PDB file of C-alpha atoms and ligand atoms in Angstrom:
ATOM      1  CA  MET A 463      50.048 -43.525 -12.275  1.00  0.00           C
ATOM      2  CA  THR A 464      48.922 -40.931  -9.754  1.00  0.00           C
ATOM      3  CA  GLU A 465      49.215 -37.265 -10.754  1.00  0.00           C
ATOM      4  CA  VAL A 466      51.530 -36.301  -7.926  1.00  0.00           C
ATOM      5  CA  ALA A 467      54.007 -38.136  -5.708  1.00  0.00           C
ATOM      6  CA  CYS A 468      56.440 -37.094  -3.020  1.00  0.00           C
ATOM      7  CA  GLY A 469      60.227 -37.431  -3.298  1.00  0.00           C
ATOM      8  CA  ILE A 470      62.755 -37.285  -0.463  1.00  0.00           C
ATOM      9  CA  ASP A 471      66.470 -36.898  -1.201  1.00  0.00           C
ATOM     10  CA  ILE A 472      68.859 -37.912   1.567  1.00  0.00           C
ATOM     11  CA  GLY A 473      72.234 -36.201   1.290  1.00  0.00           C
ATOM     12  CA  GLY A 474      75.267 -35.777   3.505  1.00  0.00           C
ATOM     13  CA  SER A 475      74.402 -32.193   4.499  1.00  0.00           C
ATOM     14  CA  GLY A 476      70.649 -31.900   3.957  1.00  0.00           C
ATOM     15  CA  ILE A 477      67.503 -33.988   3.618  1.00  0.00           C
ATOM     16  CA  LYS A 478      65.126 -32.421   1.110  1.00  0.00           C
ATOM     17  CA  ALA A 479      61.572 -33.207   0.071  1.00  0.00           C
ATOM     18  CA  ALA A 480      58.827 -31.924  -2.200  1.00  0.00           C
ATOM     19  CA  VAL A 481      55.588 -32.992  -3.827  1.00  0.00           C
ATOM     20  CA  VAL A 482      56.145 -33.439  -7.564  1.00  0.00           C
ATOM     21  CA  ASP A 483      53.768 -32.958 -10.497  1.00  0.00           C
ATOM     22  CA  LEU A 484      54.464 -36.160 -12.421  1.00  0.00           C
ATOM     23  CA  SER A 485      53.486 -34.741 -15.802  1.00  0.00           C
ATOM     24  CA  THR A 486      56.221 -32.071 -15.689  1.00  0.00           C
ATOM     25  CA  GLY A 487      58.630 -33.092 -12.906  1.00  0.00           C
ATOM     26  CA  GLU A 488      58.079 -29.678 -11.296  1.00  0.00           C
ATOM     27  CA  PHE A 489      57.421 -29.147  -7.618  1.00  0.00           C
ATOM     28  CA  VAL A 490      53.905 -28.472  -6.394  1.00  0.00           C
ATOM     29  CA  GLY A 491      54.423 -25.913  -3.651  1.00  0.00           C
ATOM     30  CA  GLU A 492      57.648 -25.491  -1.744  1.00  0.00           C
ATOM     31  CA  ARG A 493      60.673 -27.708  -1.289  1.00  0.00           C
ATOM     32  CA  VAL A 494      61.456 -28.325   2.388  1.00  0.00           C
ATOM     33  CA  ARG A 495      64.893 -29.062   3.816  1.00  0.00           C
ATOM     34  CA  ILE A 496      66.247 -30.101   7.208  1.00  0.00           C
ATOM     35  CA  PRO A 497      70.004 -30.437   7.842  1.00  0.00           C
ATOM     36  CA  THR A 498      71.126 -34.073   7.983  1.00  0.00           C
ATOM     37  CA  PRO A 499      71.339 -35.094  11.664  1.00  0.00           C
ATOM     38  CA  GLN A 500      74.791 -35.955  12.996  1.00  0.00           C
ATOM     39  CA  PRO A 501      75.364 -38.825  13.394  1.00  0.00           C
ATOM     40  CA  ALA A 502      73.071 -39.697  10.487  1.00  0.00           C
ATOM     41  CA  THR A 503      71.841 -42.977  11.968  1.00  0.00           C
ATOM     42  CA  PRO A 504      68.826 -44.775  10.469  1.00  0.00           C
ATOM     43  CA  ALA A 505      66.500 -43.707  13.321  1.00  0.00           C
ATOM     44  CA  ALA A 506      67.623 -40.045  13.223  1.00  0.00           C
ATOM     45  CA  VAL A 507      67.258 -39.817   9.425  1.00  0.00           C
ATOM     46  CA  ALA A 508      63.852 -41.532   9.467  1.00  0.00           C
ATOM     47  CA  ASP A 509      62.631 -39.065  12.124  1.00  0.00           C
ATOM     48  CA  VAL A 510      63.654 -36.181   9.854  1.00  0.00           C
ATOM     49  CA  CYS A 511      61.715 -37.803   6.987  1.00  0.00           C
ATOM     50  CA  ALA A 512      58.634 -37.960   9.235  1.00  0.00           C
ATOM     51  CA  GLN A 513      58.997 -34.215   9.990  1.00  0.00           C
ATOM     52  CA  LEU A 514      59.378 -33.360   6.293  1.00  0.00           C
ATOM     53  CA  LEU A 515      56.241 -35.316   5.354  1.00  0.00           C
ATOM     54  CA  GLU A 516      54.357 -33.514   8.090  1.00  0.00           C
ATOM     55  CA  GLN A 517      55.620 -30.101   6.937  1.00  0.00           C
ATOM     56  CA  LEU A 518      54.462 -30.873   3.396  1.00  0.00           C
ATOM     57  CA  GLY A 519      51.154 -32.379   4.562  1.00  0.00           C
ATOM     58  CA  VAL A 520      51.596 -35.438   2.335  1.00  0.00           C
ATOM     59  CA  GLY A 521      48.365 -37.490   2.367  1.00  0.00           C
ATOM     60  CA  GLU A 522      48.235 -41.268   2.872  1.00  0.00           C
ATOM     61  CA  ASP A 523      47.261 -41.869  -0.760  1.00  0.00           C
ATOM     62  CA  ILE A 524      50.366 -40.121  -2.172  1.00  0.00           C
ATOM     63  CA  PRO A 525      53.282 -42.444  -3.032  1.00  0.00           C
ATOM     64  CA  VAL A 526      56.589 -41.485  -1.369  1.00  0.00           C
ATOM     65  CA  GLY A 527      59.996 -42.312  -2.863  1.00  0.00           C
ATOM     66  CA  VAL A 528      63.264 -41.893  -1.010  1.00  0.00           C
ATOM     67  CA  ALA A 529      66.634 -41.433  -2.743  1.00  0.00           C
ATOM     68  CA  PHE A 530      69.572 -42.761  -0.808  1.00  0.00           C
ATOM     69  CA  PRO A 531      73.352 -42.236  -1.277  1.00  0.00           C
ATOM     70  CA  SER A 532      74.109 -45.963  -1.479  1.00  0.00           C
ATOM     71  CA  PRO A 533      73.000 -49.026  -3.396  1.00  0.00           C
ATOM     72  CA  VAL A 534      69.540 -50.263  -2.379  1.00  0.00           C
ATOM     73  CA  LEU A 535      68.905 -53.967  -2.910  1.00  0.00           C
ATOM     74  CA  HIS A 536      65.280 -54.912  -2.300  1.00  0.00           C
ATOM     75  CA  GLY A 537      65.095 -52.186   0.362  1.00  0.00           C
ATOM     76  CA  VAL A 538      68.363 -53.144   2.046  1.00  0.00           C
ATOM     77  CA  ILE A 539      71.586 -51.084   2.096  1.00  0.00           C
ATOM     78  CA  PRO A 540      74.567 -53.410   1.503  1.00  0.00           C
ATOM     79  CA  PHE A 541      77.259 -50.757   2.118  1.00  0.00           C
ATOM     80  CA  ILE A 542      77.519 -47.005   2.407  1.00  0.00           C
ATOM     81  CA  ALA A 543      80.400 -44.658   1.601  1.00  0.00           C
ATOM     82  CA  ASN A 544      79.224 -41.188   2.610  1.00  0.00           C
ATOM     83  CA  LEU A 545      76.705 -41.507   5.465  1.00  0.00           C
ATOM     84  CA  ASP A 546      76.738 -43.148   8.908  1.00  0.00           C
ATOM     85  CA  PRO A 547      78.173 -46.709   8.616  1.00  0.00           C
ATOM     86  CA  SER A 548      75.376 -48.062  10.839  1.00  0.00           C
ATOM     87  CA  TRP A 549      73.160 -48.014   7.724  1.00  0.00           C
ATOM     88  CA  ALA A 550      74.926 -51.077   6.299  1.00  0.00           C
ATOM     89  CA  GLY A 551      72.552 -54.059   6.489  1.00  0.00           C
ATOM     90  CA  THR A 552      69.546 -51.828   7.328  1.00  0.00           C
ATOM     91  CA  ASN A 553      66.217 -52.353   5.613  1.00  0.00           C
ATOM     92  CA  ILE A 554      65.125 -48.795   4.727  1.00  0.00           C
ATOM     93  CA  ILE A 555      61.507 -49.787   4.142  1.00  0.00           C
ATOM     94  CA  ASP A 556      61.207 -51.191   7.694  1.00  0.00           C
ATOM     95  CA  VAL A 557      62.953 -48.237   9.392  1.00  0.00           C
ATOM     96  CA  MET A 558      60.860 -45.692   7.510  1.00  0.00           C
ATOM     97  CA  LYS A 559      57.654 -47.595   8.289  1.00  0.00           C
ATOM     98  CA  GLU A 560      58.517 -47.642  11.977  1.00  0.00           C
ATOM     99  CA  HIS A 561      59.276 -43.910  12.153  1.00  0.00           C
ATOM    100  CA  THR A 562      56.834 -42.444   9.639  1.00  0.00           C
ATOM    101  CA  GLY A 563      54.032 -45.030   9.598  1.00  0.00           C
ATOM    102  CA  ARG A 564      54.331 -45.170   5.791  1.00  0.00           C
ATOM    103  CA  THR A 565      55.568 -47.642   3.230  1.00  0.00           C
ATOM    104  CA  MET A 566      58.122 -45.780   1.163  1.00  0.00           C
ATOM    105  CA  VAL A 567      59.820 -46.772  -2.077  1.00  0.00           C
ATOM    106  CA  PRO A 568      63.625 -46.472  -1.732  1.00  0.00           C
ATOM    107  CA  LEU A 569      66.214 -46.259  -4.508  1.00  0.00           C
ATOM    108  CA  ASN A 570      69.783 -45.126  -5.099  1.00  0.00           C
ATOM    109  CA  ASP A 571      70.163 -41.321  -5.422  1.00  0.00           C
ATOM    110  CA  ALA A 572      71.979 -41.401  -8.781  1.00  0.00           C
ATOM    111  CA  ASP A 573      69.386 -43.828 -10.143  1.00  0.00           C
ATOM    112  CA  ALA A 574      66.735 -41.309  -9.068  1.00  0.00           C
ATOM    113  CA  ALA A 575      68.627 -38.495 -10.828  1.00  0.00           C
ATOM    114  CA  GLY A 576      68.997 -40.678 -13.939  1.00  0.00           C
ATOM    115  CA  LEU A 577      65.286 -41.502 -14.086  1.00  0.00           C
ATOM    116  CA  ALA A 578      64.428 -37.816 -13.674  1.00  0.00           C
ATOM    117  CA  GLU A 579      66.769 -36.722 -16.486  1.00  0.00           C
ATOM    118  CA  ILE A 580      65.193 -39.367 -18.750  1.00  0.00           C
ATOM    119  CA  ALA A 581      61.609 -38.472 -17.794  1.00  0.00           C
ATOM    120  CA  TYR A 582      61.919 -34.672 -17.670  1.00  0.00           C
ATOM    121  CA  GLY A 583      65.450 -33.446 -18.380  1.00  0.00           C
ATOM    122  CA  ALA A 584      68.589 -33.647 -20.511  1.00  0.00           C
ATOM    123  CA  ALA A 585      67.989 -37.223 -21.716  1.00  0.00           C
ATOM    124  CA  LYS A 586      64.271 -36.923 -22.449  1.00  0.00           C
ATOM    125  CA  GLY A 587      63.485 -38.920 -25.577  1.00  0.00           C
ATOM    126  CA  VAL A 588      67.094 -40.122 -25.993  1.00  0.00           C
ATOM    127  CA  GLY A 589      67.342 -43.774 -27.031  1.00  0.00           C
ATOM    128  CA  GLY A 590      70.247 -46.166 -26.531  1.00  0.00           C
ATOM    129  CA  ILE A 591      72.561 -46.174 -23.557  1.00  0.00           C
ATOM    130  CA  VAL A 592      72.547 -43.051 -21.404  1.00  0.00           C
ATOM    131  CA  ILE A 593      74.948 -42.834 -18.473  1.00  0.00           C
ATOM    132  CA  VAL A 594      74.069 -40.206 -15.904  1.00  0.00           C
ATOM    133  CA  THR A 595      76.810 -39.418 -13.401  1.00  0.00           C
ATOM    134  CA  THR A 596      76.393 -37.185 -10.369  1.00  0.00           C
ATOM    135  CA  LEU A 597      79.521 -35.395  -9.184  1.00  0.00           C
ATOM    136  CA  GLY A 598      79.249 -34.440  -5.514  1.00  0.00           C
ATOM    137  CA  THR A 599      80.765 -35.729  -2.273  1.00  0.00           C
ATOM    138  CA  GLY A 600      80.914 -39.059  -4.098  1.00  0.00           C
ATOM    139  CA  ILE A 601      80.297 -40.066  -7.714  1.00  0.00           C
ATOM    140  CA  GLY A 602      76.931 -41.629  -8.447  1.00  0.00           C
ATOM    141  CA  SER A 603      75.946 -43.395 -11.655  1.00  0.00           C
ATOM    142  CA  ALA A 604      72.809 -44.484 -13.479  1.00  0.00           C
ATOM    143  CA  ILE A 605      72.828 -46.561 -16.655  1.00  0.00           C
ATOM    144  CA  VAL A 606      69.637 -46.383 -18.677  1.00  0.00           C
ATOM    145  CA  ASN A 607      69.150 -48.398 -21.860  1.00  0.00           C
ATOM    146  CA  ASP A 608      66.212 -47.308 -24.046  1.00  0.00           C
ATOM    147  CA  GLY A 609      64.504 -45.869 -20.969  1.00  0.00           C
ATOM    148  CA  VAL A 610      65.087 -48.949 -18.783  1.00  0.00           C
ATOM    149  CA  LEU A 611      67.290 -48.487 -15.730  1.00  0.00           C
ATOM    150  CA  LEU A 612      69.985 -50.962 -14.748  1.00  0.00           C
ATOM    151  CA  PRO A 613      69.977 -50.150 -11.002  1.00  0.00           C
ATOM    152  CA  ASN A 614      72.822 -49.871  -8.480  1.00  0.00           C
ATOM    153  CA  THR A 615      75.703 -49.622 -10.934  1.00  0.00           C
ATOM    154  CA  GLU A 616      78.079 -47.847  -8.488  1.00  0.00           C
ATOM    155  CA  LEU A 617      80.499 -46.670 -11.191  1.00  0.00           C
ATOM    156  CA  GLY A 618      81.874 -44.093  -8.758  1.00  0.00           C
ATOM    157  CA  HIS A 619      83.740 -46.934  -7.101  1.00  0.00           C
ATOM    158  CA  LEU A 620      85.511 -48.179 -10.215  1.00  0.00           C
ATOM    159  CA  GLU A 621      89.189 -48.611  -9.504  1.00  0.00           C
ATOM    160  CA  LEU A 622      91.256 -46.016 -11.318  1.00  0.00           C
ATOM    161  CA  ASP A 623      95.060 -45.822 -11.130  1.00  0.00           C
ATOM    162  CA  GLY A 624      94.842 -47.924  -7.965  1.00  0.00           C
ATOM    163  CA  TYR A 625      92.271 -45.649  -6.281  1.00  0.00           C
ATOM    164  CA  ASP A 626      88.535 -45.750  -5.707  1.00  0.00           C
ATOM    165  CA  ALA A 627      87.544 -43.344  -8.534  1.00  0.00           C
ATOM    166  CA  GLU A 628      85.352 -41.067  -6.390  1.00  0.00           C
ATOM    167  CA  THR A 629      88.267 -40.399  -4.039  1.00  0.00           C
ATOM    168  CA  ARG A 630      90.108 -38.871  -7.063  1.00  0.00           C
ATOM    169  CA  ALA A 631      87.500 -37.365  -9.321  1.00  0.00           C
ATOM    170  CA  SER A 632      84.422 -36.335  -7.283  1.00  0.00           C
ATOM    171  CA  SER A 633      83.722 -32.625  -6.967  1.00  0.00           C
ATOM    172  CA  GLY A 634      84.049 -33.106  -3.202  1.00  0.00           C
ATOM    173  CA  GLN A 635      87.692 -34.020  -3.803  1.00  0.00           C
ATOM    174  CA  LYS A 636      88.157 -31.008  -6.092  1.00  0.00           C
ATOM    175  CA  THR A 637      87.125 -28.804  -3.164  1.00  0.00           C
ATOM    176  CA  LYS A 638      88.981 -30.798  -0.508  1.00  0.00           C
ATOM    177  CA  GLN A 639      92.255 -30.865  -2.447  1.00  0.00           C
ATOM    178  CA  ASP A 640      91.738 -27.361  -3.836  1.00  0.00           C
ATOM    179  CA  LEU A 641      92.266 -28.596  -7.413  1.00  0.00           C
ATOM    180  CA  SER A 642      92.105 -26.125 -10.307  1.00  0.00           C
ATOM    181  CA  TRP A 643      89.490 -26.820 -13.015  1.00  0.00           C
ATOM    182  CA  LYS A 644      92.329 -27.951 -15.286  1.00  0.00           C
ATOM    183  CA  LYS A 645      93.788 -30.407 -12.784  1.00  0.00           C
ATOM    184  CA  TRP A 646      90.368 -31.763 -11.900  1.00  0.00           C
ATOM    185  CA  ALA A 647      89.452 -32.089 -15.589  1.00  0.00           C
ATOM    186  CA  LYS A 648      92.521 -34.321 -16.073  1.00  0.00           C
ATOM    187  CA  ARG A 649      91.119 -36.693 -13.473  1.00  0.00           C
ATOM    188  CA  LEU A 650      87.664 -36.514 -15.040  1.00  0.00           C
ATOM    189  CA  GLN A 651      89.238 -37.301 -18.414  1.00  0.00           C
ATOM    190  CA  ARG A 652      90.760 -40.506 -17.008  1.00  0.00           C
ATOM    191  CA  TYR A 653      87.472 -41.385 -15.370  1.00  0.00           C
ATOM    192  CA  TYR A 654      85.117 -40.773 -18.284  1.00  0.00           C
ATOM    193  CA  SER A 655      87.467 -42.388 -20.862  1.00  0.00           C
ATOM    194  CA  HIS A 656      87.491 -45.502 -18.715  1.00  0.00           C
ATOM    195  CA  VAL A 657      83.682 -45.576 -18.374  1.00  0.00           C
ATOM    196  CA  GLU A 658      83.367 -44.879 -22.115  1.00  0.00           C
ATOM    197  CA  MET A 659      85.678 -47.782 -22.958  1.00  0.00           C
ATOM    198  CA  LEU A 660      83.695 -50.162 -20.726  1.00  0.00           C
ATOM    199  CA  PHE A 661      80.139 -49.242 -21.770  1.00  0.00           C
ATOM    200  CA  SER A 662      80.202 -47.424 -25.163  1.00  0.00           C
ATOM    201  CA  PRO A 663      77.338 -45.111 -24.148  1.00  0.00           C
ATOM    202  CA  ASP A 664      75.374 -42.898 -26.558  1.00  0.00           C
ATOM    203  CA  LEU A 665      75.235 -39.995 -24.116  1.00  0.00           C
ATOM    204  CA  PHE A 666      76.779 -38.851 -20.844  1.00  0.00           C
ATOM    205  CA  VAL A 667      74.689 -36.583 -18.622  1.00  0.00           C
ATOM    206  CA  VAL A 668      76.641 -34.894 -15.834  1.00  0.00           C
ATOM    207  CA  GLY A 669      74.740 -33.856 -12.728  1.00  0.00           C
ATOM    208  CA  GLY A 670      75.504 -32.791  -9.189  1.00  0.00           C
ATOM    209  CA  GLY A 671      75.896 -29.226  -7.895  1.00  0.00           C
ATOM    210  CA  VAL A 672      79.079 -28.638  -9.925  1.00  0.00           C
ATOM    211  CA  SER A 673      77.210 -29.193 -13.213  1.00  0.00           C
ATOM    212  CA  LYS A 674      76.069 -25.562 -13.035  1.00  0.00           C
ATOM    213  CA  ASN A 675      79.731 -24.719 -13.772  1.00  0.00           C
ATOM    214  CA  HIS A 676      79.898 -27.125 -16.709  1.00  0.00           C
ATOM    215  CA  GLU A 677      81.553 -24.528 -19.001  1.00  0.00           C
ATOM    216  CA  LYS A 678      84.578 -24.655 -16.716  1.00  0.00           C
ATOM    217  CA  PHE A 679      85.346 -28.361 -17.190  1.00  0.00           C
ATOM    218  CA  MET A 680      83.325 -29.979 -19.966  1.00  0.00           C
ATOM    219  CA  PRO A 681      85.161 -28.179 -22.811  1.00  0.00           C
ATOM    220  CA  LEU A 682      88.454 -29.537 -21.376  1.00  0.00           C
ATOM    221  CA  LEU A 683      87.340 -33.155 -21.872  1.00  0.00           C
ATOM    222  CA  ASP A 684      88.101 -35.100 -25.035  1.00  0.00           C
ATOM    223  CA  LEU A 685      85.617 -37.966 -25.393  1.00  0.00           C
ATOM    224  CA  LYS A 686      83.910 -39.788 -28.256  1.00  0.00           C
ATOM    225  CA  THR A 687      80.596 -39.752 -26.428  1.00  0.00           C
ATOM    226  CA  PRO A 688      78.544 -36.548 -26.412  1.00  0.00           C
ATOM    227  CA  MET A 689      78.312 -35.058 -22.918  1.00  0.00           C
ATOM    228  CA  VAL A 690      75.665 -32.643 -21.644  1.00  0.00           C
ATOM    229  CA  PRO A 691      74.976 -31.083 -18.247  1.00  0.00           C
ATOM    230  CA  ALA A 692      71.973 -32.308 -16.290  1.00  0.00           C
ATOM    231  CA  GLN A 693      68.921 -30.084 -16.671  1.00  0.00           C
ATOM    232  CA  LEU A 694      67.234 -30.694 -13.357  1.00  0.00           C
ATOM    233  CA  PHE A 695      70.230 -29.560 -11.304  1.00  0.00           C
ATOM    234  CA  ASN A 696      69.384 -30.016  -7.598  1.00  0.00           C
ATOM    235  CA  THR A 697      65.795 -31.179  -8.077  1.00  0.00           C
ATOM    236  CA  ALA A 698      66.646 -34.440  -9.885  1.00  0.00           C
ATOM    237  CA  GLY A 699      66.901 -36.680  -6.800  1.00  0.00           C
ATOM    238  CA  ILE A 700      63.488 -35.587  -5.509  1.00  0.00           C
ATOM    239  CA  ALA A 701      61.767 -35.698  -8.910  1.00  0.00           C
ATOM    240  CA  GLY A 702      63.230 -39.124  -9.757  1.00  0.00           C
ATOM    241  CA  ALA A 703      62.315 -40.603  -6.367  1.00  0.00           C
ATOM    242  CA  ALA A 704      58.738 -39.359  -6.759  1.00  0.00           C
ATOM    243  CA  TRP A 705      58.494 -40.680 -10.323  1.00  0.00           C
ATOM    244  CA  TYR A 706      59.841 -44.088  -9.280  1.00  0.00           C
ATOM    245  CA  ALA A 707      57.520 -44.333  -6.253  1.00  0.00           C
ATOM    246  CA  ALA A 708      54.495 -43.613  -8.446  1.00  0.00           C
ATOM    247  CA  GLN A 709      55.624 -46.139 -11.046  1.00  0.00           C
ATOM    248  CA  GLN A 710      56.296 -48.888  -8.481  1.00  0.00           C
ATOM    249  CA  THR A 711      53.025 -48.211  -6.672  1.00  0.00           C
ATOM    250  CA  ALA A 712      51.081 -48.430  -9.942  1.00  0.00           C
ATOM    251  CA  LYS A 713      52.890 -51.701 -10.773  1.00  0.00           C
ATOM    252  CA  ALA A 714      52.034 -53.197  -7.372  1.00  0.00           C
ATOM    253  CA  ARG A 715      48.341 -52.361  -7.902  1.00  0.00           C
ATOM    254  CA  GLU A 716      48.192 -54.027 -11.355  1.00  0.00           C
TER     255      GLU A 716
HETATM  256  C1  LIG B 171      77.633 -44.191  -3.332  1.00  0.00           C
HETATM  257  C2  LIG B 171      76.554 -44.245  -4.384  1.00  0.00           C
HETATM  258  C3  LIG B 171      75.907 -42.874  -4.544  1.00  0.00           C
HETATM  259  C4  LIG B 171      76.975 -41.817  -4.800  1.00  0.00           C
HETATM  260  C5  LIG B 171      76.394 -40.422  -4.856  1.00  0.00           C
HETATM  261  C6  LIG B 171      78.636 -43.117  -3.700  1.00  0.00           C
HETATM  262  O1  LIG B 171      79.626 -43.054  -2.724  1.00  0.00           O
HETATM  263  O2  LIG B 171      78.291 -45.448  -3.198  1.00  0.00           O
HETATM  264  O3  LIG B 171      75.577 -45.186  -4.039  1.00  0.00           O
HETATM  265  O4  LIG B 171      74.990 -42.899  -5.591  1.00  0.00           O
HETATM  266  O5  LIG B 171      77.979 -41.850  -3.798  1.00  0.00           O
HETATM  267  O6  LIG B 171      75.747 -40.087  -3.670  1.00  0.00           O
END
């Protein structure tokens, strides 16, 4: 693998990028951010990615990974919940190539966070089944078994009590509905017990911005599975995308 790679994390409010030292997962130099264009169409988002790469001065030989808030099947977005609907059916690799002149490696944002927590963070060296969930506008999920990712699991869209789970239990909904920690924790309890029953994981890692307040809700949950906050906090998407891009690029060269 190369020593550094670049990661871009596409979110609903900001698009962030940095060059990552792959031995530590830390950023080399600054992290750059541009607000997500509205509407966040494929062309507008790809133009922002081009600007970010220019700001960072990312050379041609550096692999670039891009984390996306939707499933990514062989470069194509089948559906999207929290970004412009015109992304559905788009091939990210083609759009990025057209607007940035580069071949990028796309993946789901929660998968990126999961890979980063395994490589550098809370699940480093943990065997068995690790489920990383990101609580934000939506709920993202990554299932990793003995270090191997099962991509695009979309557990945020499990049906719970007749609802799409992320419309009940995401931290975005906590804010939107002004739920107390206790009320929100009740919803999280329903959610995580259900996921626990389905997958019998060895560890839950909880990421997303709200994980910095983990003392407020984790102690209220009663689960059989140990649960820890993510360690990489808001750098996981970028670090995981960079790690994955380097790994895929090395694989393609073999
Ligand atoms: C999307 C997932 C994404 C998650 C977090 C969900 O709405 O369907 O693909 O990982 O939000 O961004």
